[in-house]
mmCIF file with all atom_site columns, C-alpha atoms in Angstrom:
data_model
loop_
_atom_site.group_PDB
_atom_site.id
_atom_site.type_symbol
_atom_site.label_atom_id
_atom_site.label_alt_id
_atom_site.label_comp_id
_atom_site.label_asym_id
_atom_site.label_entity_id
_atom_site.label_seq_id
_atom_site.pdbx_PDB_ins_code
_atom_site.Cartn_x
_atom_site.Cartn_y
_atom_site.Cartn_z
_atom_site.occupancy
_atom_site.B_iso_or_equiv
_atom_site.pdbx_formal_charge
_atom_site.auth_seq_id
_atom_site.auth_comp_id
_atom_site.auth_asym_id
_atom_site.auth_atom_id
_atom_site.pdbx_PDB_model_num
ATOM 1   C CA . MET C 1 1   ? 0.000  0.000  0.000   1.00 47.00 ? 1093 MET C CA 1
ATOM 2   C CA . ASN C 1 2   ? 2.857  2.438  0.800   1.00 52.00 ? 1094 ASN C CA 1
ATOM 3   C CA . LYS C 1 3   ? 4.353  1.860  -2.668  1.00 52.00 ? 1095 LYS C CA 1
ATOM 4   C CA . ILE C 1 4   ? 1.072  2.902  -4.258  1.00 53.00 ? 1096 ILE C CA 1
ATOM 5   C CA . LYS C 1 5   ? 0.923  6.061  -2.149  1.00 46.00 ? 1097 LYS C CA 1
ATOM 6   C CA . CYS C 1 6   ? 4.499  6.948  -3.143  1.00 42.00 ? 1098 CYS C CA 1
ATOM 7   C CA . ILE C 1 7   ? 3.737  6.415  -6.823  1.00 47.00 ? 1099 ILE C CA 1
ATOM 8   C CA . ILE C 1 8   ? 0.600  8.578  -6.628  1.00 48.00 ? 1100 ILE C CA 1
ATOM 9   C CA . LEU C 1 9   ? 2.525  11.312 -4.779  1.00 44.00 ? 1101 LEU C CA 1
ATOM 10  C CA . ALA C 1 10  ? 5.247  11.243 -7.429  1.00 45.00 ? 1102 ALA C CA 1
ATOM 11  C CA . PHE C 1 11  ? 2.680  11.708 -10.217 1.00 48.00 ? 1103 PHE C CA 1
ATOM 12  C CA . VAL C 1 12  ? 1.029  14.589 -8.343  1.00 44.00 ? 1104 VAL C CA 1
ATOM 13  C CA . LEU C 1 13  ? 4.369  16.348 -7.809  1.00 44.00 ? 1105 LEU C CA 1
ATOM 14  C CA . VAL C 1 14  ? 5.330  15.947 -11.443 1.00 46.00 ? 1106 VAL C CA 1
ATOM 15  C CA . ALA C 1 15  ? 1.939  17.276 -12.580 1.00 48.00 ? 1107 ALA C CA 1
ATOM 16  C CA . CYS C 1 16  ? 2.262  20.309 -10.294 1.00 51.00 ? 1108 CYS C CA 1
ATOM 17  C CA . GLY C 1 17  ? 5.656  21.192 -11.743 1.00 55.00 ? 1109 GLY C CA 1
ATOM 18  C CA . THR C 1 18  ? 4.498  21.345 -15.365 1.00 63.00 ? 1110 THR C CA 1
ATOM 19  C CA . SER C 1 19  ? 2.043  24.227 -15.217 1.00 87.00 ? 1111 SER C CA 1
ATOM 20  C CA . TYR C 1 20  ? 2.228  26.836 -17.972 1.00 89.00 ? 1112 TYR C CA 1
ATOM 21  C CA . ASP C 1 21  ? 0.035  29.841 -18.590 1.00 91.00 ? 1113 ASP C CA 1
ATOM 22  C CA . GLN C 1 22  ? 0.217  29.238 -22.326 1.00 93.00 ? 1114 GLN C CA 1
ATOM 23  C CA . THR C 1 23  ? 1.637  26.595 -24.681 1.00 96.00 ? 1115 THR C CA 1
ATOM 24  C CA . ILE C 1 24  ? 2.548  27.841 -28.136 1.00 97.00 ? 1116 ILE C CA 1
ATOM 25  C CA . GLU C 1 25  ? 3.427  25.662 -31.091 1.00 98.00 ? 1117 GLU C CA 1
ATOM 26  C CA . ILE C 1 26  ? 5.731  27.282 -33.621 1.00 98.00 ? 1118 ILE C CA 1
ATOM 27  C CA . GLU C 1 27  ? 6.994  25.713 -36.837 1.00 98.00 ? 1119 GLU C CA 1
ATOM 28  C CA . SER C 1 28  ? 9.452  26.670 -39.517 1.00 97.00 ? 1120 SER C CA 1
ATOM 29  C CA . MET C 1 29  ? 7.795  27.173 -42.884 1.00 95.00 ? 1121 MET C CA 1
ATOM 30  C CA . VAL C 1 30  ? 9.166  24.168 -44.847 1.00 91.00 ? 1122 VAL C CA 1
ATOM 31  C CA . ASN C 1 31  ? 12.370 25.384 -46.555 1.00 87.00 ? 1123 ASN C CA 1
ATOM 32  C CA . LYS C 1 32  ? 11.774 29.069 -45.968 1.00 91.00 ? 1124 LYS C CA 1
ATOM 33  C CA . ILE C 1 33  ? 13.654 31.037 -43.355 1.00 95.00 ? 1125 ILE C CA 1
ATOM 34  C CA . LYS C 1 34  ? 10.480 32.001 -41.470 1.00 97.00 ? 1126 LYS C CA 1
ATOM 35  C CA . TYR C 1 35  ? 8.467  31.118 -38.387 1.00 98.00 ? 1127 TYR C CA 1
ATOM 36  C CA . ASN C 1 36  ? 4.774  30.392 -38.931 1.00 98.00 ? 1128 ASN C CA 1
ATOM 37  C CA . VAL C 1 37  ? 3.992  32.328 -35.713 1.00 97.00 ? 1129 VAL C CA 1
ATOM 38  C CA . PRO C 1 38  ? 5.751  35.704 -35.814 1.00 97.00 ? 1130 PRO C CA 1
ATOM 39  C CA . LEU C 1 39  ? 3.774  37.284 -32.948 1.00 98.00 ? 1131 LEU C CA 1
ATOM 40  C CA . ILE C 1 40  ? 2.998  36.084 -29.436 1.00 97.00 ? 1132 ILE C CA 1
ATOM 41  C CA . THR C 1 41  ? 1.145  38.217 -26.887 1.00 96.00 ? 1133 THR C CA 1
ATOM 42  C CA . GLU C 1 42  ? 1.216  37.533 -23.172 1.00 97.00 ? 1134 GLU C CA 1
ATOM 43  C CA . LYS C 1 43  ? 0.720  39.273 -19.854 1.00 97.00 ? 1135 LYS C CA 1
ATOM 44  C CA . PRO C 1 44  ? 3.739  40.046 -17.643 1.00 97.00 ? 1136 PRO C CA 1
ATOM 45  C CA . ASN C 1 45  ? 5.139  37.505 -15.222 1.00 95.00 ? 1137 ASN C CA 1
ATOM 46  C CA . LYS C 1 46  ? 3.618  34.425 -16.879 1.00 96.00 ? 1138 LYS C CA 1
ATOM 47  C CA . LYS C 1 47  ? 5.260  31.151 -17.883 1.00 97.00 ? 1139 LYS C CA 1
ATOM 48  C CA . ILE C 1 48  ? 4.976  29.949 -21.463 1.00 97.00 ? 1140 ILE C CA 1
ATOM 49  C CA . LYS C 1 49  ? 6.027  26.734 -23.110 1.00 98.00 ? 1141 LYS C CA 1
ATOM 50  C CA . ILE C 1 50  ? 7.097  26.974 -26.736 1.00 98.00 ? 1142 ILE C CA 1
ATOM 51  C CA . ILE C 1 51  ? 7.160  23.796 -28.783 1.00 98.00 ? 1143 ILE C CA 1
ATOM 52  C CA . PHE C 1 52  ? 9.213  24.413 -31.909 1.00 98.00 ? 1144 PHE C CA 1
ATOM 53  C CA . THR C 1 53  ? 9.201  22.044 -34.892 1.00 98.00 ? 1145 THR C CA 1
ATOM 54  C CA . ASN C 1 54  ? 11.565 22.396 -37.827 1.00 97.00 ? 1146 ASN C CA 1
ATOM 55  C CA . ASN C 1 55  ? 9.609  21.427 -40.953 1.00 96.00 ? 1147 ASN C CA 1
ATOM 56  C CA . ALA C 1 56  ? 12.549 21.847 -43.319 1.00 95.00 ? 1148 ALA C CA 1
ATOM 57  C CA . SER C 1 57  ? 13.603 19.028 -45.610 1.00 92.00 ? 1149 SER C CA 1
ATOM 58  C CA . MET C 1 58  ? 17.118 20.297 -46.402 1.00 91.00 ? 1150 MET C CA 1
ATOM 59  C CA . GLU C 1 59  ? 19.895 19.549 -43.892 1.00 85.00 ? 1151 GLU C CA 1
ATOM 60  C CA . VAL C 1 60  ? 21.235 23.118 -44.140 1.00 83.00 ? 1152 VAL C CA 1
ATOM 61  C CA . MET C 1 61  ? 17.969 24.450 -42.721 1.00 93.00 ? 1153 MET C CA 1
ATOM 62  C CA . LYS C 1 62  ? 18.677 24.104 -39.011 1.00 96.00 ? 1154 LYS C CA 1
ATOM 63  C CA . HIS C 1 63  ? 16.754 26.416 -36.709 1.00 97.00 ? 1155 HIS C CA 1
ATOM 64  C CA . ASN C 1 64  ? 16.270 27.499 -33.108 1.00 98.00 ? 1156 ASN C CA 1
ATOM 65  C CA . ILE C 1 65  ? 14.418 30.171 -31.143 1.00 98.00 ? 1157 ILE C CA 1
ATOM 66  C CA . VAL C 1 66  ? 16.416 32.727 -29.177 1.00 98.00 ? 1158 VAL C CA 1
ATOM 67  C CA . ILE C 1 67  ? 14.472 35.330 -27.174 1.00 98.00 ? 1159 ILE C CA 1
ATOM 68  C CA . LEU C 1 68  ? 16.216 38.674 -26.695 1.00 98.00 ? 1160 LEU C CA 1
ATOM 69  C CA . LYS C 1 69  ? 15.892 41.646 -24.336 1.00 98.00 ? 1161 LYS C CA 1
ATOM 70  C CA . ASN C 1 70  ? 15.100 44.108 -27.140 1.00 98.00 ? 1162 ASN C CA 1
ATOM 71  C CA . LYS C 1 71  ? 15.341 44.677 -30.886 1.00 98.00 ? 1163 LYS C CA 1
ATOM 72  C CA . ASN C 1 72  ? 18.512 46.751 -30.570 1.00 98.00 ? 1164 ASN C CA 1
ATOM 73  C CA . VAL C 1 73  ? 20.597 43.636 -29.833 1.00 98.00 ? 1165 VAL C CA 1
ATOM 74  C CA . ILE C 1 74  ? 19.422 41.461 -32.740 1.00 98.00 ? 1166 ILE C CA 1
ATOM 75  C CA . ASP C 1 75  ? 22.449 42.249 -34.913 1.00 98.00 ? 1167 ASP C CA 1
ATOM 76  C CA . GLU C 1 76  ? 24.901 41.874 -32.009 1.00 98.00 ? 1168 GLU C CA 1
ATOM 77  C CA . VAL C 1 77  ? 23.603 38.431 -31.036 1.00 98.00 ? 1169 VAL C CA 1
ATOM 78  C CA . GLY C 1 78  ? 23.189 37.272 -34.637 1.00 98.00 ? 1170 GLY C CA 1
ATOM 79  C CA . LYS C 1 79  ? 26.787 38.153 -35.522 1.00 98.00 ? 1171 LYS C CA 1
ATOM 80  C CA . ALA C 1 80  ? 28.167 36.641 -32.303 1.00 98.00 ? 1172 ALA C CA 1
ATOM 81  C CA . ALA C 1 81  ? 26.404 33.376 -33.156 1.00 98.00 ? 1173 ALA C CA 1
ATOM 82  C CA . LEU C 1 82  ? 28.607 32.883 -36.224 1.00 97.00 ? 1174 LEU C CA 1
ATOM 83  C CA . SER C 1 83  ? 31.591 31.847 -34.101 1.00 96.00 ? 1175 SER C CA 1
ATOM 84  C CA . ALA C 1 84  ? 29.743 30.363 -31.112 1.00 97.00 ? 1176 ALA C CA 1
ATOM 85  C CA . PRO C 1 85  ? 29.391 26.647 -30.361 1.00 96.00 ? 1177 PRO C CA 1
ATOM 86  C CA . ASN C 1 86  ? 26.085 25.404 -31.833 1.00 95.00 ? 1178 ASN C CA 1
ATOM 87  C CA . TYR C 1 87  ? 25.602 28.968 -33.109 1.00 97.00 ? 1179 TYR C CA 1
ATOM 88  C CA . LEU C 1 88  ? 24.409 30.125 -29.697 1.00 97.00 ? 1180 LEU C CA 1
ATOM 89  C CA . PRO C 1 89  ? 26.598 32.811 -28.110 1.00 97.00 ? 1181 PRO C CA 1
ATOM 90  C CA . LYS C 1 90  ? 26.854 33.493 -24.418 1.00 97.00 ? 1182 LYS C CA 1
ATOM 91  C CA . ASN C 1 91  ? 25.323 36.950 -24.279 1.00 98.00 ? 1183 ASN C CA 1
ATOM 92  C CA . LYS C 1 92  ? 23.644 38.885 -21.462 1.00 98.00 ? 1184 LYS C CA 1
ATOM 93  C CA . ASN C 1 93  ? 20.918 40.015 -23.882 1.00 98.00 ? 1185 ASN C CA 1
ATOM 94  C CA . ILE C 1 94  ? 19.589 36.478 -24.418 1.00 98.00 ? 1186 ILE C CA 1
ATOM 95  C CA . LEU C 1 95  ? 16.600 35.800 -22.157 1.00 98.00 ? 1187 LEU C CA 1
ATOM 96  C CA . ALA C 1 96  ? 16.024 32.201 -23.277 1.00 98.00 ? 1188 ALA C CA 1
ATOM 97  C CA . ALA C 1 97  ? 17.077 29.875 -26.090 1.00 98.00 ? 1189 ALA C CA 1
ATOM 98  C CA . SER C 1 98  ? 16.004 26.551 -27.503 1.00 98.00 ? 1190 SER C CA 1
ATOM 99  C CA . ALA C 1 99  ? 18.298 23.894 -28.854 1.00 97.00 ? 1191 ALA C CA 1
ATOM 100 C CA . MET C 1 100 ? 19.279 24.049 -32.523 1.00 97.00 ? 1192 MET C CA 1
ATOM 101 C CA . VAL C 1 101 ? 17.211 21.432 -34.363 1.00 97.00 ? 1193 VAL C CA 1
ATOM 102 C CA . GLY C 1 102 ? 17.586 19.865 -37.765 1.00 96.00 ? 1194 GLY C CA 1
ATOM 103 C CA . PRO C 1 103 ? 14.885 18.982 -40.270 1.00 96.00 ? 1195 PRO C CA 1
ATOM 104 C CA . SER C 1 104 ? 11.910 17.066 -38.847 1.00 96.00 ? 1196 SER C CA 1
ATOM 105 C CA . GLU C 1 105 ? 13.121 17.637 -35.271 1.00 97.00 ? 1197 GLU C CA 1
ATOM 106 C CA . SER C 1 106 ? 11.370 19.408 -32.402 1.00 98.00 ? 1198 SER C CA 1
ATOM 107 C CA . THR C 1 107 ? 12.450 21.092 -29.204 1.00 98.00 ? 1199 THR C CA 1
ATOM 108 C CA . GLU C 1 108 ? 10.776 22.766 -26.248 1.00 97.00 ? 1200 GLU C CA 1
ATOM 109 C CA . LEU C 1 109 ? 11.557 26.040 -24.536 1.00 97.00 ? 1201 LEU C CA 1
ATOM 110 C CA . ILE C 1 110 ? 10.170 27.251 -21.215 1.00 96.00 ? 1202 ILE C CA 1
ATOM 111 C CA . PHE C 1 111 ? 10.131 31.042 -20.925 1.00 96.00 ? 1203 PHE C CA 1
ATOM 112 C CA . ASP C 1 112 ? 9.352  33.182 -17.910 1.00 97.00 ? 1204 ASP C CA 1
ATOM 113 C CA . VAL C 1 113 ? 7.728  36.262 -19.406 1.00 97.00 ? 1205 VAL C CA 1
ATOM 114 C CA . PRO C 1 114 ? 9.356  39.442 -18.062 1.00 97.00 ? 1206 PRO C CA 1
ATOM 115 C CA . THR C 1 115 ? 7.475  41.611 -15.600 1.00 97.00 ? 1207 THR C CA 1
ATOM 116 C CA . GLU C 1 116 ? 8.219  44.672 -17.721 1.00 97.00 ? 1208 GLU C CA 1
ATOM 117 C CA . LYS C 1 117 ? 5.827  45.406 -20.600 1.00 97.00 ? 1209 LYS C CA 1
ATOM 118 C CA . GLY C 1 118 ? 7.407  45.708 -24.012 1.00 97.00 ? 1210 GLY C CA 1
ATOM 119 C CA . GLU C 1 119 ? 8.470  43.822 -27.119 1.00 98.00 ? 1211 GLU C CA 1
ATOM 120 C CA . TYR C 1 120 ? 10.907 40.946 -26.881 1.00 98.00 ? 1212 TYR C CA 1
ATOM 121 C CA . PRO C 1 121 ? 12.167 39.723 -30.268 1.00 98.00 ? 1213 PRO C CA 1
ATOM 122 C CA . PHE C 1 122 ? 13.011 36.124 -31.047 1.00 98.00 ? 1214 PHE C CA 1
ATOM 123 C CA . ILE C 1 123 ? 15.394 35.061 -33.784 1.00 98.00 ? 1215 ILE C CA 1
ATOM 124 C CA . CYS C 1 124 ? 17.056 32.006 -35.289 1.00 98.00 ? 1216 CYS C CA 1
ATOM 125 C CA . THR C 1 125 ? 20.823 32.145 -34.761 1.00 98.00 ? 1217 THR C CA 1
ATOM 126 C CA . PHE C 1 126 ? 21.808 29.667 -37.487 1.00 97.00 ? 1218 PHE C CA 1
ATOM 127 C CA . PRO C 1 127 ? 24.237 31.517 -39.828 1.00 95.00 ? 1219 PRO C CA 1
ATOM 128 C CA . GLY C 1 128 ? 22.433 33.859 -42.189 1.00 93.00 ? 1220 GLY C CA 1
ATOM 129 C CA . HIS C 1 129 ? 19.010 33.385 -40.631 1.00 96.00 ? 1221 HIS C CA 1
ATOM 130 C CA . TYR C 1 130 ? 18.741 36.025 -37.893 1.00 97.00 ? 1222 TYR C CA 1
ATOM 131 C CA . GLN C 1 131 ? 18.107 38.931 -40.259 1.00 97.00 ? 1223 GLN C CA 1
ATOM 132 C CA . VAL C 1 132 ? 14.920 37.403 -41.699 1.00 96.00 ? 1224 VAL C CA 1
ATOM 133 C CA . MET C 1 133 ? 13.816 34.649 -39.313 1.00 98.00 ? 1225 MET C CA 1
ATOM 134 C CA . GLN C 1 134 ? 12.328 36.801 -36.589 1.00 98.00 ? 1226 GLN C CA 1
ATOM 135 C CA . GLY C 1 135 ? 9.260  37.175 -34.432 1.00 98.00 ? 1227 GLY C CA 1
ATOM 136 C CA . LYS C 1 136 ? 8.355  38.983 -31.230 1.00 98.00 ? 1228 LYS C CA 1
ATOM 137 C CA . ILE C 1 137 ? 6.680  38.465 -27.917 1.00 98.00 ? 1229 ILE C CA 1
ATOM 138 C CA . VAL C 1 138 ? 4.571  41.458 -26.928 1.00 98.00 ? 1230 VAL C CA 1
ATOM 139 C CA . VAL C 1 139 ? 4.113  41.750 -23.176 1.00 98.00 ? 1231 VAL C CA 1
ATOM 140 C CA . ASN C 1 140 ? 1.197  44.009 -22.236 1.00 95.00 ? 1232 ASN C CA 1
#
């Protein structure tokens, strides 16, 4: 009987730890350098789960999602990614980042929405993508 109680408690604790205010599914648009969801709106201080799927069919079309503090750092982070391991630089302006995924792969990203209202851009840091593969999270 104690084993059953422990198992039930474990399931309850796991379920309590996976609460999100919003789950958003984002996909790459086949072999285009674009996200199918370029705009996300959320209230401050929430927790969102982003499920990202790379729908590309060409191996050179790897993608990720990197959420930034503001639009003024897009170029800085995008250029720094060129020489960074896995094309993800260590940069104080990155709020959250998913793994880089290849064609037909998916990844998840948990993001604590800032308390400050504003626009938080997200980009793909694979070489050559950051300038066109962009979206934003509007916190209001």
